[in-house]
XYZ file of C-alpha atoms in Angstrom:
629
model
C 31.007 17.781 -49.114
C 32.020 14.210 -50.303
C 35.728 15.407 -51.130
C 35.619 17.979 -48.302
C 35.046 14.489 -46.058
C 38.212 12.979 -48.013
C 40.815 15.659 -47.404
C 39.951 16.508 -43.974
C 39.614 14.708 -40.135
C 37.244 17.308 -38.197
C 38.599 16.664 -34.326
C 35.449 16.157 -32.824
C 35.664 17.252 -28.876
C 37.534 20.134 -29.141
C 37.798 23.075 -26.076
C 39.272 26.156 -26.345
C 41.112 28.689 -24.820
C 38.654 32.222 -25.942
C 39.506 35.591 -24.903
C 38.196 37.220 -21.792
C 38.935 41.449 -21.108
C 38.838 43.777 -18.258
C 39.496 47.299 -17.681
C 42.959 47.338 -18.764
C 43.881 43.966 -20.596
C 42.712 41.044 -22.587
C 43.871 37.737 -22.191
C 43.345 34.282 -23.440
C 43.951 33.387 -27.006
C 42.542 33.430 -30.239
C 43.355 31.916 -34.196
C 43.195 34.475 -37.433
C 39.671 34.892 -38.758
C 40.751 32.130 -41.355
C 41.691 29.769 -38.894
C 45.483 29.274 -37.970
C 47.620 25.984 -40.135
C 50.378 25.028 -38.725
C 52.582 21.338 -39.570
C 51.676 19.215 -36.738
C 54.900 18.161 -34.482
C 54.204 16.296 -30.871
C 56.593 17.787 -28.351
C 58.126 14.681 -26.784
C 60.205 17.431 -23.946
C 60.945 20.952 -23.378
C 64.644 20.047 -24.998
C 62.946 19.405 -28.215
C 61.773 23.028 -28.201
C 64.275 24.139 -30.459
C 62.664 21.980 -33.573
C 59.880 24.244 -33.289
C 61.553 27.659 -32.505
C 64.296 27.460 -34.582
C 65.489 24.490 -36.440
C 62.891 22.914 -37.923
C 62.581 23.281 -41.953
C 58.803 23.944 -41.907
C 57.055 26.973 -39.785
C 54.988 27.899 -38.496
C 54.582 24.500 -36.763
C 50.997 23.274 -34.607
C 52.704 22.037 -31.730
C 50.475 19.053 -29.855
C 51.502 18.885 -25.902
C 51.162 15.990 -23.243
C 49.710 17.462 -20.156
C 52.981 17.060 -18.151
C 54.469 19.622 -20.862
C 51.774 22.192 -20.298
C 53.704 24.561 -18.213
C 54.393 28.177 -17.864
C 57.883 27.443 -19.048
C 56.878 25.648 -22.152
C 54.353 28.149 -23.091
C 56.114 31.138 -22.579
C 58.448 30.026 -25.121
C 56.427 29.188 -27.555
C 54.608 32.619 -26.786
C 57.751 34.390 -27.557
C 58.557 32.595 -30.766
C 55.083 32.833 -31.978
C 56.003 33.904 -35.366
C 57.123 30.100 -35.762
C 53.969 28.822 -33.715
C 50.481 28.286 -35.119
C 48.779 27.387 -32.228
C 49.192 24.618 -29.757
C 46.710 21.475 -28.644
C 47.009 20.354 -24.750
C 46.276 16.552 -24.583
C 44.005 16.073 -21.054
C 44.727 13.055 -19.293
C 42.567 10.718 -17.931
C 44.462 10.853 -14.457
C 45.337 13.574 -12.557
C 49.177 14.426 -13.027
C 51.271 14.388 -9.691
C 52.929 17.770 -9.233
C 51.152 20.901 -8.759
C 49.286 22.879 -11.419
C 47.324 25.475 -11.110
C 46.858 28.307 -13.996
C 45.298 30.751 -11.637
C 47.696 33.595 -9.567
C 49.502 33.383 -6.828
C 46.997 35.934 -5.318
C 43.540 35.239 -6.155
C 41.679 38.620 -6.672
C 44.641 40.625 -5.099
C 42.836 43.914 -6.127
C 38.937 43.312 -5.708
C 39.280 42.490 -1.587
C 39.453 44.390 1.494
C 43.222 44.712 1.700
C 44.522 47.458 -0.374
C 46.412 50.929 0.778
C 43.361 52.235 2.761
C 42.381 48.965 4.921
C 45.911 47.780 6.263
C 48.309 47.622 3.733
C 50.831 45.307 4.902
C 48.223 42.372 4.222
C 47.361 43.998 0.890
C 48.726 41.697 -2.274
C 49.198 38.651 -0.402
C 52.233 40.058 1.854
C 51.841 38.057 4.680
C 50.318 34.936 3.303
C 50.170 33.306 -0.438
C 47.423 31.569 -1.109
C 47.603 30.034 -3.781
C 51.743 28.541 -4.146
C 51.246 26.842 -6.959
C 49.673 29.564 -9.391
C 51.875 30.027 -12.558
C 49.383 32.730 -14.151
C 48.616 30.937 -17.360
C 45.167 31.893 -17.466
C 45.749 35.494 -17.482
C 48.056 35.572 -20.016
C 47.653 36.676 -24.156
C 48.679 34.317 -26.383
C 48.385 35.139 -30.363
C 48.091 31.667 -31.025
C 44.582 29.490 -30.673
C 45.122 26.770 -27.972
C 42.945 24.007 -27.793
C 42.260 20.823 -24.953
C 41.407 17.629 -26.425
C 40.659 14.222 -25.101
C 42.842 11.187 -25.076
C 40.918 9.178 -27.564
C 40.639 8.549 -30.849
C 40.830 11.989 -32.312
C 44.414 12.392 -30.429
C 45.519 8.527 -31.536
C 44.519 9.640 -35.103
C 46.513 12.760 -34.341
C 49.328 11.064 -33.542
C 49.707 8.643 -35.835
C 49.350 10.838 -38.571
C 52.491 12.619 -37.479
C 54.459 9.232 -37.007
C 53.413 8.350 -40.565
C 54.442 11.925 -42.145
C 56.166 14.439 -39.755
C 58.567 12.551 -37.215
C 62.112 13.250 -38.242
C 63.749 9.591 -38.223
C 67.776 9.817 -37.465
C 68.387 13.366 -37.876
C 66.141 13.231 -41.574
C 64.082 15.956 -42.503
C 60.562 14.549 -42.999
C 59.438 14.519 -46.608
C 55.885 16.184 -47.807
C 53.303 15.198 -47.926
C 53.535 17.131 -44.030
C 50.551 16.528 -42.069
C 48.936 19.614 -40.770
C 46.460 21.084 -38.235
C 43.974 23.774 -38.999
C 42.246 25.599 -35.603
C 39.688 27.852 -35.482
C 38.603 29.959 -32.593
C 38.970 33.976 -33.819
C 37.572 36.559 -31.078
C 35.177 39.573 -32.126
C 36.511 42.093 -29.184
C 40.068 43.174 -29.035
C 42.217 45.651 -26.437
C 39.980 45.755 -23.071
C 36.081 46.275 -21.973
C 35.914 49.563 -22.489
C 36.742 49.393 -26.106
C 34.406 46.023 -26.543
C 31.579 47.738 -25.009
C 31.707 50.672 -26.815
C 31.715 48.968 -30.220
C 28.790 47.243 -29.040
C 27.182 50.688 -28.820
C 27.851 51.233 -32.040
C 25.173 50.764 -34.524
C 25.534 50.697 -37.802
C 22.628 47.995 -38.998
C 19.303 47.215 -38.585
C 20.681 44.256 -36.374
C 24.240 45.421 -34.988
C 26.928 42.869 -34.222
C 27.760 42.577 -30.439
C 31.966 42.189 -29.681
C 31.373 40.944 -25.957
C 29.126 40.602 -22.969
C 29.611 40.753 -19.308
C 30.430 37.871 -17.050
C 27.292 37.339 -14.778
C 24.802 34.954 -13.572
C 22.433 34.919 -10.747
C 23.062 34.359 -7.291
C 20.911 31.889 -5.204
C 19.329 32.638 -1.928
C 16.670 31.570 0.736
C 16.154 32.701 4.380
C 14.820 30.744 7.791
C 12.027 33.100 7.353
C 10.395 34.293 5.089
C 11.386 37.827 4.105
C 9.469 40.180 1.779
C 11.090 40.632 -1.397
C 8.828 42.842 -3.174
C 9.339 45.219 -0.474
C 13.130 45.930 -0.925
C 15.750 47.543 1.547
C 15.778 47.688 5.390
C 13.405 45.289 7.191
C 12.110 46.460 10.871
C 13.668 44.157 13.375
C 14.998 41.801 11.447
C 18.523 40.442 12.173
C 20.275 38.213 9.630
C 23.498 36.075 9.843
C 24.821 35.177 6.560
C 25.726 31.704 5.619
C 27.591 32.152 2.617
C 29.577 29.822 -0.446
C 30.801 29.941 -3.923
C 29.394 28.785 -7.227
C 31.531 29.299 -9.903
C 35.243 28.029 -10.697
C 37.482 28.583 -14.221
C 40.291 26.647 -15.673
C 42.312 27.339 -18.605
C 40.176 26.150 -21.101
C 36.323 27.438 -21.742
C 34.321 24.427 -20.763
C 36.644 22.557 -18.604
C 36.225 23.257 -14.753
C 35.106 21.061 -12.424
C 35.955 23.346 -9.380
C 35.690 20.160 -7.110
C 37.209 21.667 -3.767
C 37.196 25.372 -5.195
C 33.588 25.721 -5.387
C 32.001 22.695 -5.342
C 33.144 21.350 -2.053
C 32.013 24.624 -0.035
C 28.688 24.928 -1.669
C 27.573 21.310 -1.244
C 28.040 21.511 2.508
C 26.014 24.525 2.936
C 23.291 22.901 1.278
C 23.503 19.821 3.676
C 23.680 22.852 6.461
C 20.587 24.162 4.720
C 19.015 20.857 4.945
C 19.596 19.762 7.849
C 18.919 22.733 10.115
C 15.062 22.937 8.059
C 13.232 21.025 10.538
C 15.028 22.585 13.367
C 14.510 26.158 12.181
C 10.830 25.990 11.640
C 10.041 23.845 15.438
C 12.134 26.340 17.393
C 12.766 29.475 15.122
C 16.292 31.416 16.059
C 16.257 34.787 17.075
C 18.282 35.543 14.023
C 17.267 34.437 10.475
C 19.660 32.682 8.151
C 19.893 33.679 4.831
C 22.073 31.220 2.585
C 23.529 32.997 -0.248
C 24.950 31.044 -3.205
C 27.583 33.710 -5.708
C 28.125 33.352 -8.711
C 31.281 34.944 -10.967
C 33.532 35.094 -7.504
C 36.466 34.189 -9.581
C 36.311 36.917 -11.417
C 36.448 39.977 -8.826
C 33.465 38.760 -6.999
C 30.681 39.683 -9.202
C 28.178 38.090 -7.333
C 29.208 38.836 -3.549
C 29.528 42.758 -4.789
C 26.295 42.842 -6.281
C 24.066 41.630 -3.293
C 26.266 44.030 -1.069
C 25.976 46.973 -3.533
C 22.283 46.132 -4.251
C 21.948 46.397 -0.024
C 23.560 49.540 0.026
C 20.829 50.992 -2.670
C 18.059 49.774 -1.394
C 18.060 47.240 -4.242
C 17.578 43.246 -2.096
C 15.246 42.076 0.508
C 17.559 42.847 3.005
C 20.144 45.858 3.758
C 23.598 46.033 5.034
C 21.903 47.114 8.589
C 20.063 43.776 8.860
C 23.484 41.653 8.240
C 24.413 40.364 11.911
C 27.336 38.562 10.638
C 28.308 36.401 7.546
C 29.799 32.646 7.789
C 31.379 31.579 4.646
C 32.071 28.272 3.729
C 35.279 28.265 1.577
C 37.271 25.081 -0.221
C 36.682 22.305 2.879
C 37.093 19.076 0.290
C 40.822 18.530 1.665
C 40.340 18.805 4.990
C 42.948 16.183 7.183
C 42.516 14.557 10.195
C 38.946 16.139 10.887
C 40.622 19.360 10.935
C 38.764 22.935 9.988
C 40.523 26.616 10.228
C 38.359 29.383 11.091
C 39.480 32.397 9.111
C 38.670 35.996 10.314
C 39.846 39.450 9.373
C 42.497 40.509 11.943
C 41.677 44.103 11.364
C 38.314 44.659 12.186
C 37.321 41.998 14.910
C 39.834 44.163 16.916
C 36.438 46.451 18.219
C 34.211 43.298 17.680
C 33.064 40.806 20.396
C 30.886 39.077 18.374
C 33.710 37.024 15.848
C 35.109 35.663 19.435
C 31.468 34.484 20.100
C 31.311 33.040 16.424
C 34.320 31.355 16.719
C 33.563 29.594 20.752
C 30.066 28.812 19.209
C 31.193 27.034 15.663
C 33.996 25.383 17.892
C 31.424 24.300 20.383
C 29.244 22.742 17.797
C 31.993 21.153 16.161
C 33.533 19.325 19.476
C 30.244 16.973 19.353
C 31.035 15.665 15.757
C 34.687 14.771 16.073
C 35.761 17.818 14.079
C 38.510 20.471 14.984
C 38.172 24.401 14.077
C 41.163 25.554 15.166
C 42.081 29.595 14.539
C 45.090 30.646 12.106
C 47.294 33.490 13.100
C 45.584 36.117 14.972
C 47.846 38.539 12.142
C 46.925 36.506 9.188
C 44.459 37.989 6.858
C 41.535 36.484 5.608
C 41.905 34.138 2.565
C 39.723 35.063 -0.820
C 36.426 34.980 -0.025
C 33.147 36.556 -0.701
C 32.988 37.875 2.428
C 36.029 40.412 2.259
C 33.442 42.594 -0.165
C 30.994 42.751 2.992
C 33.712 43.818 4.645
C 34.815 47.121 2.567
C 31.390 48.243 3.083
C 31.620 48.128 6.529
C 32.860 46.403 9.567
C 30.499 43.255 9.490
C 31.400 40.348 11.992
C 32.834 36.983 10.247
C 34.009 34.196 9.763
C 35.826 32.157 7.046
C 35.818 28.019 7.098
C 38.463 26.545 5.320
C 40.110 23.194 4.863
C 43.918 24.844 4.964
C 45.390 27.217 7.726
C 47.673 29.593 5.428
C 48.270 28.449 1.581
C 45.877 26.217 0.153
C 45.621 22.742 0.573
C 44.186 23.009 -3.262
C 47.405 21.625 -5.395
C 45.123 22.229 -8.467
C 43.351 25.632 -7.559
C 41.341 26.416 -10.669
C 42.198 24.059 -13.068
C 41.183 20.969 -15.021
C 42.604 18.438 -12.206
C 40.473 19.978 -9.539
C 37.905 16.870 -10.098
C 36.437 14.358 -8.184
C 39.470 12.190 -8.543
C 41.416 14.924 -6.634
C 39.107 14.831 -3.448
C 39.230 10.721 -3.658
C 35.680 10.489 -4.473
C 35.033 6.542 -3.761
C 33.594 4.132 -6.167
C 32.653 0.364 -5.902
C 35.930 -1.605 -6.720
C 36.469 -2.821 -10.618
C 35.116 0.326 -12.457
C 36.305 2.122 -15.215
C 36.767 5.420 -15.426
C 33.430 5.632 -17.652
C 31.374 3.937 -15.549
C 32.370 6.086 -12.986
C 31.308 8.787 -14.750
C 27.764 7.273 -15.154
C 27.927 5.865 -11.549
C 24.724 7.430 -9.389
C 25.301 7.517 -5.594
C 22.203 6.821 -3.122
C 21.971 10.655 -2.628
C 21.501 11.147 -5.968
C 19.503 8.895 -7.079
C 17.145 11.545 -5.109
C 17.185 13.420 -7.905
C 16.798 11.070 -10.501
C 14.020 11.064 -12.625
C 12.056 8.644 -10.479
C 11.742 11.047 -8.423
C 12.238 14.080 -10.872
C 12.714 17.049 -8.283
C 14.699 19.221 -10.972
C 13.326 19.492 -14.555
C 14.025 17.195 -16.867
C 16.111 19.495 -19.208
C 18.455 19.699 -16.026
C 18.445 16.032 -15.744
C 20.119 15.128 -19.467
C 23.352 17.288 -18.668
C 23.845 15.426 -15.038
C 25.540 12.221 -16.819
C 28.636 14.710 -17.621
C 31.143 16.302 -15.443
C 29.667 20.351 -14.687
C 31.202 23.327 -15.905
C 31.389 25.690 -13.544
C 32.376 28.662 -15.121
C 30.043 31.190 -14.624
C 29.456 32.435 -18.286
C 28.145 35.545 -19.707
C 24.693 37.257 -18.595
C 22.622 35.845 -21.335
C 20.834 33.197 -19.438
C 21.064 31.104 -16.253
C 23.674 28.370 -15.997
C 23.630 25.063 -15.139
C 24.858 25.165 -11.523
C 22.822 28.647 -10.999
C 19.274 26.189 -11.847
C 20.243 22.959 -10.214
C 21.316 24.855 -6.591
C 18.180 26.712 -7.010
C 15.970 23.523 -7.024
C 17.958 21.708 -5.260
C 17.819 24.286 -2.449
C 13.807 24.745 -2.784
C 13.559 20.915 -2.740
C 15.789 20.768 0.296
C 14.804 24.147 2.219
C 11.158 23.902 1.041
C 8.030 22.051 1.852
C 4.641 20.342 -0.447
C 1.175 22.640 -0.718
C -1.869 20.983 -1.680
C -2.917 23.547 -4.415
C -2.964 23.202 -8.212
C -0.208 23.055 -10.588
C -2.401 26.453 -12.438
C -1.948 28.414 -9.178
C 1.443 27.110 -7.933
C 2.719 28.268 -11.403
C 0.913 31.618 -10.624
C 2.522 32.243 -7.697
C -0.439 32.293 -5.114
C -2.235 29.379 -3.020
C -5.375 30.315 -4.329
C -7.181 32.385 -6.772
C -7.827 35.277 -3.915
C -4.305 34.634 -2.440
C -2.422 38.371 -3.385
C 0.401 38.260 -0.507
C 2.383 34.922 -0.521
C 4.223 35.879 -3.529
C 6.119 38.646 -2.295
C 6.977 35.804 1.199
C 7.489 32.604 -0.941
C 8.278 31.329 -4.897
C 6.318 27.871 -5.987
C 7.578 25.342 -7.807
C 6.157 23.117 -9.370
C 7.885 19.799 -10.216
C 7.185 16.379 -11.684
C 6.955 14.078 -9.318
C 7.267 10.653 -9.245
C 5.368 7.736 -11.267
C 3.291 5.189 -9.595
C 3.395 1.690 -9.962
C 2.303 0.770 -13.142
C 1.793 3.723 -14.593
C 3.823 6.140 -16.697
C 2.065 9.321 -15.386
C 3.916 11.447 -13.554
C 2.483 12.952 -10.013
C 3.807 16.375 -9.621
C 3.117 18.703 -6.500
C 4.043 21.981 -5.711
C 6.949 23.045 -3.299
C 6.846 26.290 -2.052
C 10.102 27.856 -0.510
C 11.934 30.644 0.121
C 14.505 30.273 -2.461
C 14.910 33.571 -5.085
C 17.076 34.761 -7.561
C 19.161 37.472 -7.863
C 20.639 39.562 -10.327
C 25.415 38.237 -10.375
C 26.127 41.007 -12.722
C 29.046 43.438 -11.680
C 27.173 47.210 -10.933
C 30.113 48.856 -13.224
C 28.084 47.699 -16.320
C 24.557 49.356 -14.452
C 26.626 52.338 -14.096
C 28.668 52.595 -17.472
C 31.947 52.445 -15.751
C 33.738 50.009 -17.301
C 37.349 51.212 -16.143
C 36.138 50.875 -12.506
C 38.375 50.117 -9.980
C 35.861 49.136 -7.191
C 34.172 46.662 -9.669
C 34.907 43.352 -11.336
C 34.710 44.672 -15.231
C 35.378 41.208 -16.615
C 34.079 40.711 -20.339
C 33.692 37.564 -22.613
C 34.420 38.170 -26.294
C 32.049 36.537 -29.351
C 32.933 34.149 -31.576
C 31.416 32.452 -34.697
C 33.142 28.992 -35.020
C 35.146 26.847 -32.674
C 36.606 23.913 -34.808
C 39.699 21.923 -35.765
C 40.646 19.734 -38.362
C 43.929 17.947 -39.769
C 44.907 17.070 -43.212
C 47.801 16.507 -45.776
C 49.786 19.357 -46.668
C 52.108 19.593 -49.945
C 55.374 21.290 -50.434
C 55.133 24.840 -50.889
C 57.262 24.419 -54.254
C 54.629 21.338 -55.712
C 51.674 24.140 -54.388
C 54.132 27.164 -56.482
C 54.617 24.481 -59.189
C 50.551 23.459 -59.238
C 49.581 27.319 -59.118
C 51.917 28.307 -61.941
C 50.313 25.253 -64.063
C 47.218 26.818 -63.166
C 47.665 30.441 -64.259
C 49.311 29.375 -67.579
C 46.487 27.111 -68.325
C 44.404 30.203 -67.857
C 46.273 32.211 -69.851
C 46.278 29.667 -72.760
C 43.081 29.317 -72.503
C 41.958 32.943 -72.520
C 44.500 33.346 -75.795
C 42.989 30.691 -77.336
C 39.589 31.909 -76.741
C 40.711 35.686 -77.916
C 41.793 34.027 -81.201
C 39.258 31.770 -81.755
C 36.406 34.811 -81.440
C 38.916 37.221 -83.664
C 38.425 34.662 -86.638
C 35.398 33.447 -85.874
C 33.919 34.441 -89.287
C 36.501 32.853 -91.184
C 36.234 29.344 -88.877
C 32.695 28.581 -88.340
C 31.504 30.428 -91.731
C 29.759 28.430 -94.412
C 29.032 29.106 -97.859
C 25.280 31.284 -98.173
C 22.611 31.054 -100.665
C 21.489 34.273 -102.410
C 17.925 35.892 -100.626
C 16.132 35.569 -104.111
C 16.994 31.860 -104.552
C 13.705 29.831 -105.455
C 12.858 25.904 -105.100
């Protein structure tokens, strides 16, 4: 390990690019199962390309990009010439870059929504409006090469000055070896599309088979006005509910980068405030309608979550079914929003026979007028942007609207990427900070939520000092985001029972009580310390807040070439991992190997004749059996 530690530099924050698969393709990238080695040469502009395709003396070549370089240009070259590439490393900045990037489509989830060539096809594939401008469709291409993201510290300053020192061609020279050179690991178990990972996951072979890949999926988070029985599932008996819908989930180009500030993160905040703020009035003068806030998870990916609850309501499957839905008011990306402005989306098509969007609309803009806020109306022929609530819709003709911060494209320069951060939305922090004490920063809100307080468990707590990920994941276990919304909404939506931490974590207000789990979940949570003492208080909250299963029905069913479903697979992996080091000549390695082999052969000659007179050498002169002393 001691020499291992002398040759090599491990790279120690190190995010990849992995391989994700659908129903007819796989995208993403991937390294050999050895890891890919490549000499290391920094990219200083696309014009220097040609070093790396074709000129330079030493492929394949690990090429290490500045985040300005990382575009669809760029890396469709180096795609193409991949027999010259070994991978490629993407340095992130700490500042968002000025142009536009965003490594999403141009039409976000084109063929999972409502349009399509049985509900109006001229607004089908983003005909009449593009959402999103700026996509260049990086992140669902297939690249044969590993790509990694690293930070701009010391493992990139070591990174480059290793290349200064050995690799930079000075005046026109070709740099001598010793070459210094990158090795990246990052190999993918599944191959070809879901179908074909899925079925060699069927496949078993051992007493403890090897899985390929595993679904996308989460849970999605909900809670209603009123408490609805959830035991007792499908269609409830008078009971009318209006939607209030958002987003959990975002992506970027890399695995564990995406911040999905205004994507995701912006819509799902407010309709927590919403949630909040409308508790006291909804339990002192109930509606006639009950709210139920739904939180959906995977909705980058072909709406897994929004397509579950709605196919789970068509089968009898949720609390609720599609003949209880009212309406459905989704909040989409409203972190950009200018000049107090709003745009109330709806679907052109089918409020046509409806009344009840133009009553929607007058009420939202009603309630709006008294807080200095516009919601103006888009197009009367413009469809509705992506949203969760277009998967409502091709199940039936269900009343909506969509609340957005843009009236056609997006006002999101940095849909779905790595730059859609707090930065972007001009998050405010006292003057003089630095960037990491920004980081560590904790606004009055949130000191809520702090551990003086500790309303979300403490394992929660450790990952809050770090920017989220918001990708949804695989189905293994809940994320992140799925756990904090659902305390965070039970702590906000709830209220504190006098009962005992036994029966709060039993579900029941008593030891007789059989009925209030199937109405209400408990919680039961820390609490705060009081003076002078380090033991915690903790209470129980009980709410209406529930889980519910974010995994597409095509993997229920088996049908993993559906066309109705999101089939969206994550492939295994064993090691993520880089590391540089010095790299001799491929002659002094030829020369050093040939050394090698004749010392073995020597050797192995020697030892042949040594053995074959063996007798003769290491013989010495024996006395007779009879001798006597």
């Amino acid at each position: 390990r001691a020499v291992i530690k002398k040759i090599y530099v491990h790279l120690n924050y190190t995010v990849p690019c992995v391989r994700l698969l659908n129903a007819t393709h796989q995208i993403g990238c991937q390294s050999s199962l050895s890891g890919n080695v490549g000499v290391l040469h920094v990219l200083e502009s696309e014009d220097n390309l040609d070093w790396v395709l074709k000129s330079g003396p030493n492929p394949p070549y690990l090429v290490i990009l500045e985040s300005p370089l990382f575009t669809r240009s760029i890396m469709m070259k180096l795609k193409n010439g991949s027999r010259r590439v070994a991978g490629v490393v993407v340095v992130a900045p700490n500042a968002n870059p000025l142009e536009a990037f965003s490594p999403h489509t141009t039409c976000p989830n084109e063929n999972s929504g409502v349009y399509s060539e049985d509900y109006d096809p001229a607004l089908a594939h983003c005909n009449v409006t593009v959402w999103n401008p700026f996509g260049n469709g990086l992140a669902y291409e297939e690249f044969d090469f590993p790509i990694f993201s690293l930070k701009d510290d010391n493992d990139t300053h070591v990174i480059r000055q290793c290349y200064m020192e050995h690799n930079r061609a000075v005046n026109g020279s070709t740099p001598q070896y010793p070459l210094c050179a990158m090795q990246l690991y990052s190999h993918m178990s599944a191959v070809t599309n879901t179908a074909t990972c899925m079925r060699r996951n069927d496949i078993d072979f051992s007493i403890s088979p090897e899985m390929v890949c595993d679904p996308l999926g989460d849970y999605n988070v909900w809670a209603s006005t009123r408490p609805i029985n959830n035991t007792a599932k499908g269609h409830k008996m008078w009971e009318s509910v209006v939607i209030a819908a958002a987003r959990l989930d975002s992506r970027s180009f890399f695995f564990d980068i995406a911040p999905g500030a205004d994507s995701g993160v912006s819509g799902f905040v407010t309709l927590l405030a919403a949630a909040h703020a409308l508790r006291n009035a909804t339990q002192e003068a109930p509606p006639n309608r009950t709210i139920l806030y739904a939180f959906f998870q995977g909705e980058t990916f072909d709406y897994i979550g929004s397509s579950r609850m709605v196919y789970d309501m068509q089968n009898n499957q949720f609390a609720v079914d599609l003949d209880n839905v009212h309406s459905v008011l989704e909040i989409g990306q409203v972190g950009l929003h200018t000049e107090s402005k709003l745009w109330l989306h709806s679907d052109p098509v089918s409020r046509k026979n409806s009344s009840v969007n133009d009553e929607l609309i007058e009420n939202l803009q009603s309630a709006a007028g008294g807080l200095n806020i516009s919601m103006d109306e888009p197009s009367v022929s413009q469809p509705l942007p992506p949203s969760s609530f277009q998967r409502f819709l091709r199940a039936r003709p269900i009343p909506g609207v969509v609340l957005e911060d843009h009236q056609s494209a997006f006002s999101n320069r940095f849909y779905e990427s790595m730059y859609d951060n707090a930065e972007y939305l001009n998050i405010s922090y006292p003057p003089n900070m630095t960037p990491e004490e920004q980081l560590e920063f904790v606004t009055d809100t949130a000191k809520v939520f702090r551990s003086d307080s500790q309303l979300i468990p403490s394992d929660l707590m450790s990952h809050l000092g770090k920017p989220t990920n918001f990708y949804v994941g695989v189905t293994q276990q809940s994320s992140e985001p799925t756990l904090l919304v659902q305390h965070l909404l039970a702590n906000l939506t709830g209220s504190t029972v006098n009962i005992t931490q036994e029966n709060c974590q039993n579900q029941r207000e008593d030891e007789n009580d059989k009925e209030n789990k199937h109405m209400y979940y408990y919680m039961w949570v820390q609490g705060a310390a009081p003076p002078n003492s380090t033991q915690r208080e903790g209470f129980c909250i009980r709410s209406t807040v529930r889980l519910s299963k974010a995994l597409s029905p095509a993997f229920d069913m088996r049908e993993y070439t559906s066309k109705d479903y999101s089939t969206w697979t994550e492939s295994r992996w064993k090691s993520i991992k880089g590391r540089i080091f010095l790299v001799a000549s491929h002659d002094l390695e030829m020369l050093t190997l040939g050394v090698g082999i004749a010392v073995l052969l020597t050797s192995l000659l020697l030892t042949y004749v040594i053995s074959s007179k063996a007798d003769m050498l290491f013989s010495s002169g024996r006395e007779p059996t009879n001798a006597t002393y």
